[in-house]
PDB file of C-alpha atoms and ligand atoms in Angstrom:
ATOM      1  CA  MET A  46       2.610 -25.437  -7.673  1.00  0.00           C
ATOM      2  CA  SER A  47       3.481 -21.949  -8.512  1.00  0.00           C
ATOM      3  CA  GLN A  48       3.827 -21.000 -12.119  1.00  0.00           C
ATOM      4  CA  TYR A  49       5.722 -17.886 -11.477  1.00  0.00           C
ATOM      5  CA  LYS A  50       7.586 -18.189  -8.215  1.00  0.00           C
ATOM      6  CA  GLU A  51      10.561 -19.995  -9.809  1.00  0.00           C
ATOM      7  CA  LEU A  52      10.945 -17.331 -12.430  1.00  0.00           C
ATOM      8  CA  ILE A  53      11.640 -14.653  -9.771  1.00  0.00           C
ATOM      9  CA  ASP A  54      15.288 -13.471  -9.635  1.00  0.00           C
ATOM     10  CA  LYS A  55      15.855 -13.262  -5.849  1.00  0.00           C
ATOM     11  CA  LYS A  56      18.731 -10.951  -6.349  1.00  0.00           C
ATOM     12  CA  ARG A  57      16.625  -8.269  -8.001  1.00  0.00           C
ATOM     13  CA  LEU A  58      13.560  -8.067  -5.783  1.00  0.00           C
ATOM     14  CA  PRO A  59      11.820  -4.737  -5.388  1.00  0.00           C
ATOM     15  CA  LYS A  60      12.382  -3.538  -1.770  1.00  0.00           C
ATOM     16  CA  HIS A  61       9.008  -1.876  -1.739  1.00  0.00           C
ATOM     17  CA  ILE A  62       5.747  -3.025  -3.380  1.00  0.00           C
ATOM     18  CA  ALA A  63       2.618  -0.840  -3.172  1.00  0.00           C
ATOM     19  CA  ILE A  64      -0.870  -2.166  -3.912  1.00  0.00           C
ATOM     20  CA  ILE A  65      -4.139  -0.482  -4.726  1.00  0.00           C
ATOM     21  CA  MET A  66      -6.570  -3.136  -3.611  1.00  0.00           C
ATOM     22  CA  ASP A  67      -9.509  -2.608  -5.874  1.00  0.00           C
ATOM     23  CA  GLY A  68     -12.599  -4.559  -6.985  1.00  0.00           C
ATOM     24  CA  ASN A  69     -14.029  -5.839  -3.788  1.00  0.00           C
ATOM     25  CA  GLY A  70     -17.514  -4.492  -4.533  1.00  0.00           C
ATOM     26  CA  ARG A  71     -17.624  -5.895  -8.034  1.00  0.00           C
ATOM     27  CA  TRP A  72     -16.480  -9.259  -6.781  1.00  0.00           C
ATOM     28  CA  ALA A  73     -19.352  -9.301  -4.293  1.00  0.00           C
ATOM     29  CA  LYS A  74     -21.909  -8.114  -6.934  1.00  0.00           C
ATOM     30  CA  LYS A  75     -20.781 -10.965  -9.245  1.00  0.00           C
ATOM     31  CA  MET A  76     -21.553 -13.439  -6.528  1.00  0.00           C
ATOM     32  CA  GLY A  77     -24.959 -11.677  -5.916  1.00  0.00           C
ATOM     33  CA  ASN A  78     -23.834 -10.450  -2.515  1.00  0.00           C
ATOM     34  CA  LEU A  79     -23.518  -7.165  -0.581  1.00  0.00           C
ATOM     35  CA  ARG A  80     -20.386  -5.104  -1.122  1.00  0.00           C
ATOM     36  CA  ILE A  81     -19.060  -5.842   2.469  1.00  0.00           C
ATOM     37  CA  PHE A  82     -18.928  -9.506   1.504  1.00  0.00           C
ATOM     38  CA  GLY A  83     -16.300  -8.442  -0.966  1.00  0.00           C
ATOM     39  CA  HIS A  84     -14.355  -6.550   1.691  1.00  0.00           C
ATOM     40  CA  GLU A  85     -14.461  -9.608   4.018  1.00  0.00           C
ATOM     41  CA  ASN A  86     -13.084 -11.815   1.327  1.00  0.00           C
ATOM     42  CA  GLY A  87     -10.429  -9.267   0.554  1.00  0.00           C
ATOM     43  CA  VAL A  88      -8.959 -10.038   3.864  1.00  0.00           C
ATOM     44  CA  THR A  89      -7.685 -13.428   2.629  1.00  0.00           C
ATOM     45  CA  SER A  90      -5.978 -11.687  -0.167  1.00  0.00           C
ATOM     46  CA  VAL A  91      -4.252  -9.309   2.308  1.00  0.00           C
ATOM     47  CA  ARG A  92      -3.125 -12.312   4.340  1.00  0.00           C
ATOM     48  CA  GLU A  93      -1.772 -14.206   1.305  1.00  0.00           C
ATOM     49  CA  THR A  94       0.003 -11.187  -0.170  1.00  0.00           C
ATOM     50  CA  THR A  95       1.589 -10.259   3.181  1.00  0.00           C
ATOM     51  CA  GLU A  96       2.716 -13.779   3.655  1.00  0.00           C
ATOM     52  CA  ALA A  97       4.153 -13.995   0.152  1.00  0.00           C
ATOM     53  CA  ALA A  98       6.021 -10.710   0.475  1.00  0.00           C
ATOM     54  CA  ALA A  99       7.467 -11.707   3.927  1.00  0.00           C
ATOM     55  CA  GLU A 100       8.556 -15.152   2.556  1.00  0.00           C
ATOM     56  CA  LEU A 101      10.285 -13.540  -0.458  1.00  0.00           C
ATOM     57  CA  GLY A 102      12.168 -11.050   1.699  1.00  0.00           C
ATOM     58  CA  ILE A 103      10.490  -7.902   0.451  1.00  0.00           C
ATOM     59  CA  ASN A 104      11.200  -5.079   3.000  1.00  0.00           C
ATOM     60  CA  TYR A 105       8.093  -2.900   2.482  1.00  0.00           C
ATOM     61  CA  LEU A 106       4.416  -3.691   1.443  1.00  0.00           C
ATOM     62  CA  THR A 107       2.125  -0.781   1.268  1.00  0.00           C
ATOM     63  CA  LEU A 108      -1.547  -1.556   0.945  1.00  0.00           C
ATOM     64  CA  TYR A 109      -4.088   1.136   0.030  1.00  0.00           C
ATOM     65  CA  ALA A 110      -6.982   0.094   2.309  1.00  0.00           C
ATOM     66  CA  PHE A 111      -9.111   3.290   2.707  1.00  0.00           C
ATOM     67  CA  SER A 112      -8.713   6.632   0.962  1.00  0.00           C
ATOM     68  CA  THR A 113      -9.745  10.110   1.973  1.00  0.00           C
ATOM     69  CA  GLU A 114     -12.324   9.936  -0.765  1.00  0.00           C
ATOM     70  CA  ASN A 115     -13.725   6.619   0.571  1.00  0.00           C
ATOM     71  CA  TRP A 116     -15.214   8.639   3.555  1.00  0.00           C
ATOM     72  CA  ASN A 117     -17.824   9.704   1.038  1.00  0.00           C
ATOM     73  CA  ARG A 118     -19.231   6.248   0.709  1.00  0.00           C
ATOM     74  CA  PRO A 119     -22.548   5.254   2.323  1.00  0.00           C
ATOM     75  CA  LYS A 120     -22.295   5.360   6.107  1.00  0.00           C
ATOM     76  CA  GLU A 121     -23.107   1.628   6.401  1.00  0.00           C
ATOM     77  CA  GLU A 122     -20.167   0.694   4.218  1.00  0.00           C
ATOM     78  CA  VAL A 123     -17.749   3.024   5.976  1.00  0.00           C
ATOM     79  CA  ASP A 124     -18.866   1.720   9.402  1.00  0.00           C
ATOM     80  CA  ALA A 125     -18.475  -1.811   8.171  1.00  0.00           C
ATOM     81  CA  LEU A 126     -15.114  -1.272   6.800  1.00  0.00           C
ATOM     82  CA  MET A 127     -13.895   0.287   9.960  1.00  0.00           C
ATOM     83  CA  ASN A 128     -15.189  -2.626  12.055  1.00  0.00           C
ATOM     84  CA  LEU A 129     -13.648  -5.127   9.696  1.00  0.00           C
ATOM     85  CA  LEU A 130     -10.347  -3.299   9.910  1.00  0.00           C
ATOM     86  CA  VAL A 131     -10.057  -3.481  13.672  1.00  0.00           C
ATOM     87  CA  LYS A 132     -11.386  -7.013  13.829  1.00  0.00           C
ATOM     88  CA  THR A 133      -8.886  -8.230  11.189  1.00  0.00           C
ATOM     89  CA  ILE A 134      -5.868  -6.443  12.598  1.00  0.00           C
ATOM     90  CA  GLU A 135      -6.541  -7.721  16.017  1.00  0.00           C
ATOM     91  CA  ALA A 136      -7.036 -11.252  14.857  1.00  0.00           C
ATOM     92  CA  GLU A 137      -3.764 -11.104  12.792  1.00  0.00           C
ATOM     93  CA  THR A 138      -1.565  -9.298  15.266  1.00  0.00           C
ATOM     94  CA  HIS A 139      -0.413 -12.507  16.748  1.00  0.00           C
ATOM     95  CA  THR A 140       0.620 -13.965  13.309  1.00  0.00           C
ATOM     96  CA  LEU A 141       2.239 -10.699  12.412  1.00  0.00           C
ATOM     97  CA  ALA A 142       4.333 -10.770  15.680  1.00  0.00           C
ATOM     98  CA  LYS A 143       5.228 -14.284  15.036  1.00  0.00           C
ATOM     99  CA  ASN A 144       6.372 -13.632  11.491  1.00  0.00           C
ATOM    100  CA  ASN A 145       8.477 -10.655  12.506  1.00  0.00           C
ATOM    101  CA  VAL A 146       6.121  -8.210  10.540  1.00  0.00           C
ATOM    102  CA  LYS A 147       6.111  -4.648  11.585  1.00  0.00           C
ATOM    103  CA  LEU A 148       2.734  -2.853  11.242  1.00  0.00           C
ATOM    104  CA  LEU A 149       2.775   0.850  10.197  1.00  0.00           C
ATOM    105  CA  THR A 150       0.130   3.223   8.982  1.00  0.00           C
ATOM    106  CA  ILE A 151       0.021   6.281   6.811  1.00  0.00           C
ATOM    107  CA  GLY A 152      -2.991   8.595   6.619  1.00  0.00           C
ATOM    108  CA  ASP A 153      -5.184  10.879   8.623  1.00  0.00           C
ATOM    109  CA  THR A 154      -6.202   8.539  11.481  1.00  0.00           C
ATOM    110  CA  SER A 155      -7.605  11.554  13.319  1.00  0.00           C
ATOM    111  CA  ARG A 156     -10.616  11.103  11.137  1.00  0.00           C
ATOM    112  CA  MET A 157     -11.119   7.604  12.228  1.00  0.00           C
ATOM    113  CA  PRO A 158     -13.492   6.624  15.068  1.00  0.00           C
ATOM    114  CA  LYS A 159     -11.484   7.040  18.283  1.00  0.00           C
ATOM    115  CA  GLU A 160     -11.976   3.418  19.316  1.00  0.00           C
ATOM    116  CA  THR A 161     -10.757   2.153  15.923  1.00  0.00           C
ATOM    117  CA  ALA A 162      -7.727   4.379  15.995  1.00  0.00           C
ATOM    118  CA  SER A 163      -6.717   3.382  19.502  1.00  0.00           C
ATOM    119  CA  ARG A 164      -7.123  -0.306  18.948  1.00  0.00           C
ATOM    120  CA  LEU A 165      -5.080   0.098  15.723  1.00  0.00           C
ATOM    121  CA  GLN A 166      -2.443   1.882  17.756  1.00  0.00           C
ATOM    122  CA  GLN A 167      -2.171  -1.003  20.248  1.00  0.00           C
ATOM    123  CA  CYS A 168      -1.448  -3.394  17.381  1.00  0.00           C
ATOM    124  CA  ILE A 169       1.175  -1.121  15.944  1.00  0.00           C
ATOM    125  CA  GLU A 170       2.878  -1.002  19.363  1.00  0.00           C
ATOM    126  CA  GLN A 171       2.740  -4.777  19.678  1.00  0.00           C
ATOM    127  CA  THR A 172       4.824  -5.230  16.445  1.00  0.00           C
ATOM    128  CA  ALA A 173       6.974  -2.112  16.899  1.00  0.00           C
ATOM    129  CA  ASN A 174      10.234  -4.088  17.681  1.00  0.00           C
ATOM    130  CA  ASN A 175       9.853  -6.400  14.626  1.00  0.00           C
ATOM    131  CA  THR A 176      12.561  -6.317  11.967  1.00  0.00           C
ATOM    132  CA  GLY A 177      11.132  -8.170   9.043  1.00  0.00           C
ATOM    133  CA  LEU A 178       8.613  -6.969   6.550  1.00  0.00           C
ATOM    134  CA  HIS A 179       7.158  -3.520   7.137  1.00  0.00           C
ATOM    135  CA  LEU A 180       3.486  -3.721   6.436  1.00  0.00           C
ATOM    136  CA  VAL A 181       2.232  -0.221   5.662  1.00  0.00           C
ATOM    137  CA  LEU A 182      -1.508   0.282   5.762  1.00  0.00           C
ATOM    138  CA  ALA A 183      -2.724   3.484   3.997  1.00  0.00           C
ATOM    139  CA  LEU A 184      -5.796   4.360   5.965  1.00  0.00           C
ATOM    140  CA  SER A 185      -7.771   7.539   5.498  1.00  0.00           C
ATOM    141  CA  TYR A 186      -4.908   8.361   3.197  1.00  0.00           C
ATOM    142  CA  SER A 187      -4.575  10.506   0.081  1.00  0.00           C
ATOM    143  CA  SER A 188      -1.639  11.980  -1.579  1.00  0.00           C
ATOM    144  CA  ARG A 189      -3.013  15.433  -1.690  1.00  0.00           C
ATOM    145  CA  TRP A 190      -3.866  15.251   2.130  1.00  0.00           C
ATOM    146  CA  GLU A 191      -0.211  14.197   2.674  1.00  0.00           C
ATOM    147  CA  ILE A 192       1.317  16.870   0.597  1.00  0.00           C
ATOM    148  CA  THR A 193      -1.003  19.544   2.042  1.00  0.00           C
ATOM    149  CA  GLU A 194       0.110  18.437   5.557  1.00  0.00           C
ATOM    150  CA  ALA A 195       3.715  18.490   4.597  1.00  0.00           C
ATOM    151  CA  ILE A 196       3.505  22.068   3.226  1.00  0.00           C
ATOM    152  CA  ARG A 197       1.720  23.144   6.412  1.00  0.00           C
ATOM    153  CA  ASN A 198       4.429  21.723   8.627  1.00  0.00           C
ATOM    154  CA  MET A 199       7.173  23.090   6.420  1.00  0.00           C
ATOM    155  CA  VAL A 200       5.707  26.605   6.637  1.00  0.00           C
ATOM    156  CA  ASN A 201       5.390  26.273  10.400  1.00  0.00           C
ATOM    157  CA  ASP A 202       9.000  25.268  10.606  1.00  0.00           C
ATOM    158  CA  GLY A 203       9.993  28.112   8.417  1.00  0.00           C
ATOM    159  CA  GLN A 204       8.360  30.554  10.778  1.00  0.00           C
ATOM    160  CA  THR A 205      10.169  29.145  13.821  1.00  0.00           C
ATOM    161  CA  GLY A 206      13.460  29.215  11.863  1.00  0.00           C
ATOM    162  CA  LYS A 207      13.981  25.404  11.767  1.00  0.00           C
ATOM    163  CA  LEU A 208      13.701  25.422   7.999  1.00  0.00           C
ATOM    164  CA  THR A 209      14.908  27.917   5.382  1.00  0.00           C
ATOM    165  CA  ALA A 210      13.897  28.149   1.770  1.00  0.00           C
ATOM    166  CA  ALA A 211      17.496  27.781   0.569  1.00  0.00           C
ATOM    167  CA  ASN A 212      17.874  24.462   2.384  1.00  0.00           C
ATOM    168  CA  ILE A 213      14.830  22.781   0.922  1.00  0.00           C
ATOM    169  CA  ASP A 214      15.754  19.805  -1.404  1.00  0.00           C
ATOM    170  CA  GLU A 215      13.954  16.616  -2.362  1.00  0.00           C
ATOM    171  CA  ASN A 216      15.144  14.849   0.745  1.00  0.00           C
ATOM    172  CA  THR A 217      13.652  17.661   2.916  1.00  0.00           C
ATOM    173  CA  ILE A 218      10.264  17.222   1.266  1.00  0.00           C
ATOM    174  CA  ASN A 219      10.576  13.347   1.703  1.00  0.00           C
ATOM    175  CA  SER A 220      11.160  13.926   5.411  1.00  0.00           C
ATOM    176  CA  TYR A 221       7.852  15.803   5.861  1.00  0.00           C
ATOM    177  CA  LEU A 222       5.728  13.151   4.148  1.00  0.00           C
ATOM    178  CA  ALA A 223       3.896  10.388   5.951  1.00  0.00           C
ATOM    179  CA  THR A 224       6.324   8.088   4.243  1.00  0.00           C
ATOM    180  CA  ALA A 225       9.376   9.721   5.709  1.00  0.00           C
ATOM    181  CA  ASN A 226      12.040   6.809   6.194  1.00  0.00           C
ATOM    182  CA  ILE A 227      10.164   4.577   3.783  1.00  0.00           C
ATOM    183  CA  PRO A 228      11.864   4.078   0.394  1.00  0.00           C
ATOM    184  CA  ASP A 229       9.927   4.809  -2.723  1.00  0.00           C
ATOM    185  CA  PRO A 230       8.022   1.756  -4.228  1.00  0.00           C
ATOM    186  CA  GLU A 231       9.740   0.212  -7.241  1.00  0.00           C
ATOM    187  CA  LEU A 232       6.545  -1.465  -8.142  1.00  0.00           C
ATOM    188  CA  LEU A 233       2.868  -0.455  -7.900  1.00  0.00           C
ATOM    189  CA  ILE A 234       0.111  -2.892  -8.563  1.00  0.00           C
ATOM    190  CA  ARG A 235      -3.587  -2.105  -9.137  1.00  0.00           C
ATOM    191  CA  THR A 236      -6.081  -4.750  -9.275  1.00  0.00           C
ATOM    192  CA  SER A 237      -9.613  -4.915 -10.917  1.00  0.00           C
ATOM    193  CA  GLY A 238      -8.662  -3.394 -14.347  1.00  0.00           C
ATOM    194  CA  GLU A 239      -8.875   0.284 -13.392  1.00  0.00           C
ATOM    195  CA  TYR A 240      -6.078   2.370 -14.816  1.00  0.00           C
ATOM    196  CA  ARG A 241      -5.696   5.205 -12.394  1.00  0.00           C
ATOM    197  CA  ILE A 242      -3.859   6.193  -9.318  1.00  0.00           C
ATOM    198  CA  SER A 243      -6.744   7.534  -7.241  1.00  0.00           C
ATOM    199  CA  ASN A 244      -4.721   9.952  -5.102  1.00  0.00           C
ATOM    200  CA  PHE A 245      -2.148   7.285  -4.038  1.00  0.00           C
ATOM    201  CA  LEU A 246       1.530   8.206  -3.298  1.00  0.00           C
ATOM    202  CA  LEU A 247       1.785  10.819  -6.082  1.00  0.00           C
ATOM    203  CA  TRP A 248       5.255  12.043  -5.047  1.00  0.00           C
ATOM    204  CA  GLN A 249       6.675   8.681  -4.226  1.00  0.00           C
ATOM    205  CA  ILE A 250       5.792   6.909  -7.527  1.00  0.00           C
ATOM    206  CA  ALA A 251       7.628   9.411  -9.627  1.00  0.00           C
ATOM    207  CA  TYR A 252       9.684   6.505 -11.153  1.00  0.00           C
ATOM    208  CA  THR A 253       7.751   3.502 -10.000  1.00  0.00           C
ATOM    209  CA  GLU A 254       6.869   0.602 -12.470  1.00  0.00           C
ATOM    210  CA  LEU A 255       3.109   0.370 -12.797  1.00  0.00           C
ATOM    211  CA  TYR A 256       1.414  -2.923 -13.072  1.00  0.00           C
ATOM    212  CA  PHE A 257      -2.323  -3.350 -13.764  1.00  0.00           C
ATOM    213  CA  THR A 258      -4.196  -6.523 -13.621  1.00  0.00           C
ATOM    214  CA  GLU A 259      -7.963  -7.474 -14.299  1.00  0.00           C
ATOM    215  CA  VAL A 260      -7.939  -9.743 -11.240  1.00  0.00           C
ATOM    216  CA  LEU A 261     -10.362  -8.496  -8.549  1.00  0.00           C
ATOM    217  CA  TRP A 262      -8.784  -8.029  -5.131  1.00  0.00           C
ATOM    218  CA  PRO A 263     -10.705 -10.863  -3.378  1.00  0.00           C
ATOM    219  CA  ASP A 264      -9.237 -13.298  -6.028  1.00  0.00           C
ATOM    220  CA  PHE A 265      -5.703 -11.995  -5.806  1.00  0.00           C
ATOM    221  CA  ARG A 266      -3.373 -14.734  -4.485  1.00  0.00           C
ATOM    222  CA  LYS A 267       0.397 -15.400  -4.031  1.00  0.00           C
ATOM    223  CA  ASP A 268       0.864 -16.325  -7.637  1.00  0.00           C
ATOM    224  CA  ASP A 269      -0.571 -13.024  -8.842  1.00  0.00           C
ATOM    225  CA  LEU A 270       2.007 -11.230  -6.744  1.00  0.00           C
ATOM    226  CA  TYR A 271       4.744 -13.498  -8.165  1.00  0.00           C
ATOM    227  CA  GLN A 272       3.448 -12.756 -11.685  1.00  0.00           C
ATOM    228  CA  ALA A 273       3.678  -8.970 -11.112  1.00  0.00           C
ATOM    229  CA  ILE A 274       7.195  -9.334  -9.769  1.00  0.00           C
ATOM    230  CA  VAL A 275       8.255 -11.424 -12.717  1.00  0.00           C
ATOM    231  CA  ASN A 276       6.850  -8.714 -15.023  1.00  0.00           C
ATOM    232  CA  TYR A 277       8.547  -5.991 -13.091  1.00  0.00           C
ATOM    233  CA  GLN A 278      11.867  -7.821 -13.433  1.00  0.00           C
ATOM    234  CA  SER A 279      11.449  -8.019 -17.233  1.00  0.00           C
ATOM    235  CA  ARG A 280      11.448  -4.180 -17.492  1.00  0.00           C
ATOM    236  CA  GLU A 281      14.455  -1.952 -18.129  1.00  0.00           C
ATOM    237  CA  ARG A 282      14.501   0.973 -15.618  1.00  0.00           C
ATOM    238  CA  ARG A 283      16.344   3.790 -17.323  1.00  0.00           C
ATOM    239  CA  PHE A 284      15.750   6.747 -14.990  1.00  0.00           C
ATOM    240  CA  GLY A 285      16.102   9.131 -18.020  1.00  0.00           C
ATOM    241  CA  LYS A 286      19.312   7.531 -19.228  1.00  0.00           C
ATOM    242  CA  THR A 287      19.774   5.513 -22.500  1.00  0.00           C
ATOM    243  CA  SER A 288      19.423   1.750 -22.576  1.00  0.00           C
ATOM    244  CA  GLU A 289      23.123   1.578 -23.374  1.00  0.00           C
ATOM    245  CA  GLN A 290      24.014   3.428 -20.277  1.00  0.00           C
ATOM    246  CA  VAL A 291      22.033   1.279 -17.971  1.00  0.00           C
ATOM    247  CA  THR A 292      22.996  -2.166 -19.463  1.00  0.00           C
ATOM    248  CA  GLN A 293      26.725  -1.467 -19.314  1.00  0.00           C
TER     249      GLN A 293
HETATM  250  C1  LIG B 476     -11.604  -1.719  -2.888  1.00  0.00           C
HETATM  251  O1  LIG B 476     -12.700  -2.177  -3.462  1.00  0.00           O
HETATM  252  C2  LIG B 476     -11.633  -1.516  -1.420  1.00  0.00           C
HETATM  253  C3  LIG B 476     -11.777  -0.117  -0.906  1.00  0.00           C
HETATM  254  C4  LIG B 476     -11.745   0.937  -1.667  1.00  0.00           C
HETATM  255  C5  LIG B 476     -12.122   0.013   0.505  1.00  0.00           C
HETATM  256  P1  LIG B 476     -13.953  -1.263  -3.847  1.00  0.00           P
HETATM  257  O2  LIG B 476     -14.767  -1.273  -2.609  1.00  0.00           O
HETATM  258  O3  LIG B 476     -13.537  -0.104  -4.428  1.00  0.00           O
HETATM  259  O4  LIG B 476     -14.630  -2.200  -4.995  1.00  0.00           O
HETATM  260  P2  LIG B 476     -15.256  -1.821  -6.393  1.00  0.00           P
HETATM  261  O5  LIG B 476     -14.219  -0.916  -7.027  1.00  0.00           O
HETATM  262  O6  LIG B 476     -16.482  -1.032  -6.112  1.00  0.00           O
HETATM  263  O7  LIG B 476     -15.451  -3.099  -7.095  1.00  0.00           O
HETATM  264  C1  LIG B 477      -8.901   3.405  -4.328  1.00  0.00           C
HETATM  265  O1  LIG B 477      -9.974   2.716  -4.714  1.00  0.00           O
HETATM  266  C2  LIG B 477      -8.784   3.357  -2.823  1.00  0.00           C
HETATM  267  C3  LIG B 477      -8.478   2.135  -2.255  1.00  0.00           C
HETATM  268  C4  LIG B 477      -8.156   1.051  -2.900  1.00  0.00           C
HETATM  269  C5  LIG B 477      -8.549   2.061  -0.868  1.00  0.00           C
HETATM  270  P1  LIG B 477     -11.440   3.263  -5.169  1.00  0.00           P
HETATM  271  O2  LIG B 477     -12.254   2.175  -5.525  1.00  0.00           O
HETATM  272  O3  LIG B 477     -11.892   4.079  -3.960  1.00  0.00           O
HETATM  273  O4  LIG B 477     -10.930   4.276  -6.292  1.00  0.00           O
HETATM  274  P2  LIG B 477     -11.794   5.092  -7.366  1.00  0.00           P
HETATM  275  O5  LIG B 477     -12.815   5.903  -6.662  1.00  0.00           O
HETATM  276  O6  LIG B 477     -12.507   3.982  -8.193  1.00  0.00           O
HETATM  277  O7  LIG B 477     -10.752   5.754  -8.152  1.00  0.00           O
HETATM  278 MG1  LIG B 478     -13.010   0.573  -6.286  1.00  0.00          MG
END
């Protein structure tokens, strides 16, 4: 029985939850196993979290699965992660389709092995018409990559006259990011007791509530998500205003 689920106010759910899934390697080490064993077990946490988010009626769940910087890990780990990614997504596509989950990715997929990218693309197409939870996988993603790309594209559009400096506002910048059309997350969770952002959604989390937990990602379960949401709902989001202004 869930300790936290019943404490959630269904009327004040975050529309978008983002998660930095961290601690797979340490979890495996604790068990005396190879790092990849941690990644494999992290898949269960992805499945549970996705299911919990869909059941609650969350609109967007963004999972940081592989960062630009993660390309610098040992080749065996990178290869194993790419294989695990495709294997998992292909095995889960049927369930995602059944549960009306729409799969999206953000990130520089051009850096991924061709085979991995094309199989991933197939799964995205298979869920493209779904209208429930948007499951956004951040793959080969980093915020500085995303912002650099956005600026490059804006300058290009400036040169062809599609964009003028005077017309640039925050919405324009949003529309050039990989997350165009995705609302900013209200809640960002990081597991494994690390207190940093690691190049994730820097622009988008300007006013996001941050939640850190010691739980290692392979141990993260539905109740951990519920607990994070209950904690989020206990906070007063003031957006620069006074407490009196927002409680009136
Ligand atoms: C997170 O777990 C998964 C990825 C970054 C792919 P880690 O692999 O970073 O695990 P730790 O931080 O070394 O424990
Ligand atoms: C961040 O985790 C990236 C992902 C969760 C995919 P890392 O474990 O790579 O982050 P750092 O290097 O410890 O900051
Ligand atoms: Mg880590």
